[in-house]
Short mmCIF file of C-alpha atoms in Angstrom, two decimals:
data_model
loop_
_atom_site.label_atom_id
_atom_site.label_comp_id
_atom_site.label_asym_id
_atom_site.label_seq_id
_atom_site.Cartn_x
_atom_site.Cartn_y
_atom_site.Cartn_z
CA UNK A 679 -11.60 152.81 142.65
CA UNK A 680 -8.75 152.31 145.02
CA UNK A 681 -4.98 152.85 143.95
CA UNK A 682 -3.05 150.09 142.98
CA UNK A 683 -0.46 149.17 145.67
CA UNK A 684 3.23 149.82 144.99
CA UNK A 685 5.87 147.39 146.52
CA UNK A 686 7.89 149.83 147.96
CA UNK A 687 10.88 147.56 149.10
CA UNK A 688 13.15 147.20 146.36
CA UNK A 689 15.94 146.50 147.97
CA UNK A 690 17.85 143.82 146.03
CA UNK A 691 17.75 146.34 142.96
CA UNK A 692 19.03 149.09 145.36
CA UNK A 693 22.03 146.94 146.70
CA UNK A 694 23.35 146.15 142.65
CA UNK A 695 22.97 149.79 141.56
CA UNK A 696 24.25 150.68 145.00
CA UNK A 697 27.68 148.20 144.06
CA UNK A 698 27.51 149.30 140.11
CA UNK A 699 28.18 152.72 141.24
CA UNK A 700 30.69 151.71 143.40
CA UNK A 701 32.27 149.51 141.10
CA UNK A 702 32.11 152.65 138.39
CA UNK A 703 33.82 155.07 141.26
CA UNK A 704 36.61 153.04 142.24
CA UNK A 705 37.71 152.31 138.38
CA UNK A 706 37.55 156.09 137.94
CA UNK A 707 39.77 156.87 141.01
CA UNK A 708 37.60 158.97 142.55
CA UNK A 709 36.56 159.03 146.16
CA UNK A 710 33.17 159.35 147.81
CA UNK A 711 33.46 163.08 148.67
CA UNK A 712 34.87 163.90 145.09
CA UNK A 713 31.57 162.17 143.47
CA UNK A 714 29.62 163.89 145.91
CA UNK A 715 30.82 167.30 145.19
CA UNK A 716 30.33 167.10 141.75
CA UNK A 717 26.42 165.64 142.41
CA UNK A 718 25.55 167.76 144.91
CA UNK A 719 25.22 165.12 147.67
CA UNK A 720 27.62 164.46 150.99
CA UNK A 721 29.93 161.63 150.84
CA UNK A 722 27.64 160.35 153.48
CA UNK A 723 24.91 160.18 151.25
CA UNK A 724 26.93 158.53 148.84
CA UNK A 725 27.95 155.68 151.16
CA UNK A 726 24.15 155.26 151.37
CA UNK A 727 23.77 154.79 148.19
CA UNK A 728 26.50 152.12 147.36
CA UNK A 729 25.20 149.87 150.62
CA UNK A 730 21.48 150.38 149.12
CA UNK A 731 20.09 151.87 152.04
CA UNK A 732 18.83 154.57 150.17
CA UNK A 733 17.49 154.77 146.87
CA UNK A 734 19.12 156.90 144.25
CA UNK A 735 16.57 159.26 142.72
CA UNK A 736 16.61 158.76 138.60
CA UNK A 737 17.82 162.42 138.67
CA UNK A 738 20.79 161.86 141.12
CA UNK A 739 21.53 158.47 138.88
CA UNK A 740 21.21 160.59 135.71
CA UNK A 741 24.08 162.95 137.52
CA UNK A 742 26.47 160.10 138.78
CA UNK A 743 25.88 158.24 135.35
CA UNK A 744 26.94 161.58 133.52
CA UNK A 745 30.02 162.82 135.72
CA UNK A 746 31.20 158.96 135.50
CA UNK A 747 30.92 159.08 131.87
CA UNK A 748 29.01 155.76 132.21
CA UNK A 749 26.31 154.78 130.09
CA UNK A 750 22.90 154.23 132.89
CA UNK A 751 22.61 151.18 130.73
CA UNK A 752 25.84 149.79 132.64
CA UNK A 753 24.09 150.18 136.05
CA UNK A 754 21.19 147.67 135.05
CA UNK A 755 23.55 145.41 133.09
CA UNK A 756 22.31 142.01 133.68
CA UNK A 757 19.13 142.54 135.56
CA UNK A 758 16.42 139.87 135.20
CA UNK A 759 13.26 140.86 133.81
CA UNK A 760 10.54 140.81 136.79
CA UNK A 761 7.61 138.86 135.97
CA UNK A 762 4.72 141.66 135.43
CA UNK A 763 1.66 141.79 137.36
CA UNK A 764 -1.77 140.67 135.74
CA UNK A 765 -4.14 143.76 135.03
CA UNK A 766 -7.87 143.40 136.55
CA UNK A 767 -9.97 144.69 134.27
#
């Protein structure tokens, strides 16, 4: 039986986390390199991140969301539900 397919472009949800997080940074005064350092990720990566042209692992998220002293709940405030697949059977 084959594997079900994955969408793997999620790309609007990676743009709002990517503008949560940078919406988190900037109250917190902190800069790109600062939140890097204490992740363990360049600033560079971090820019990627907050444009949503790379997805932030749940680890990494986990990090940010901890260092921030954000709840991860904050980052998918306001998300609608996606409509869920039918199961074959």
């Amino acid at each position: 039986m084959p594997k079900p397919r994955i969408a793997r472009s999620t790309k609007a949800l990676d743009t709002l986390l990517g503008r949560r997080l940078r919406e988190v940074r900037m109250e917190k005064g902190l800069s790109q390199a600062a939140l890097g350092d204490a992740v363990g990720v360049s600033f560079q990566q971090i820019q990627k991140y907050e444009r949503g042209t790379n997805r932030i692992s749940a680890s990494t998220l986990f990090a940010i969301c901890q260092f921030l002293d954000c709840p991860i709940e904050k980052m998918f405030a306001d998300l609608a539900p996606t409509p869920k697949r039918p199961t074959k059977r």
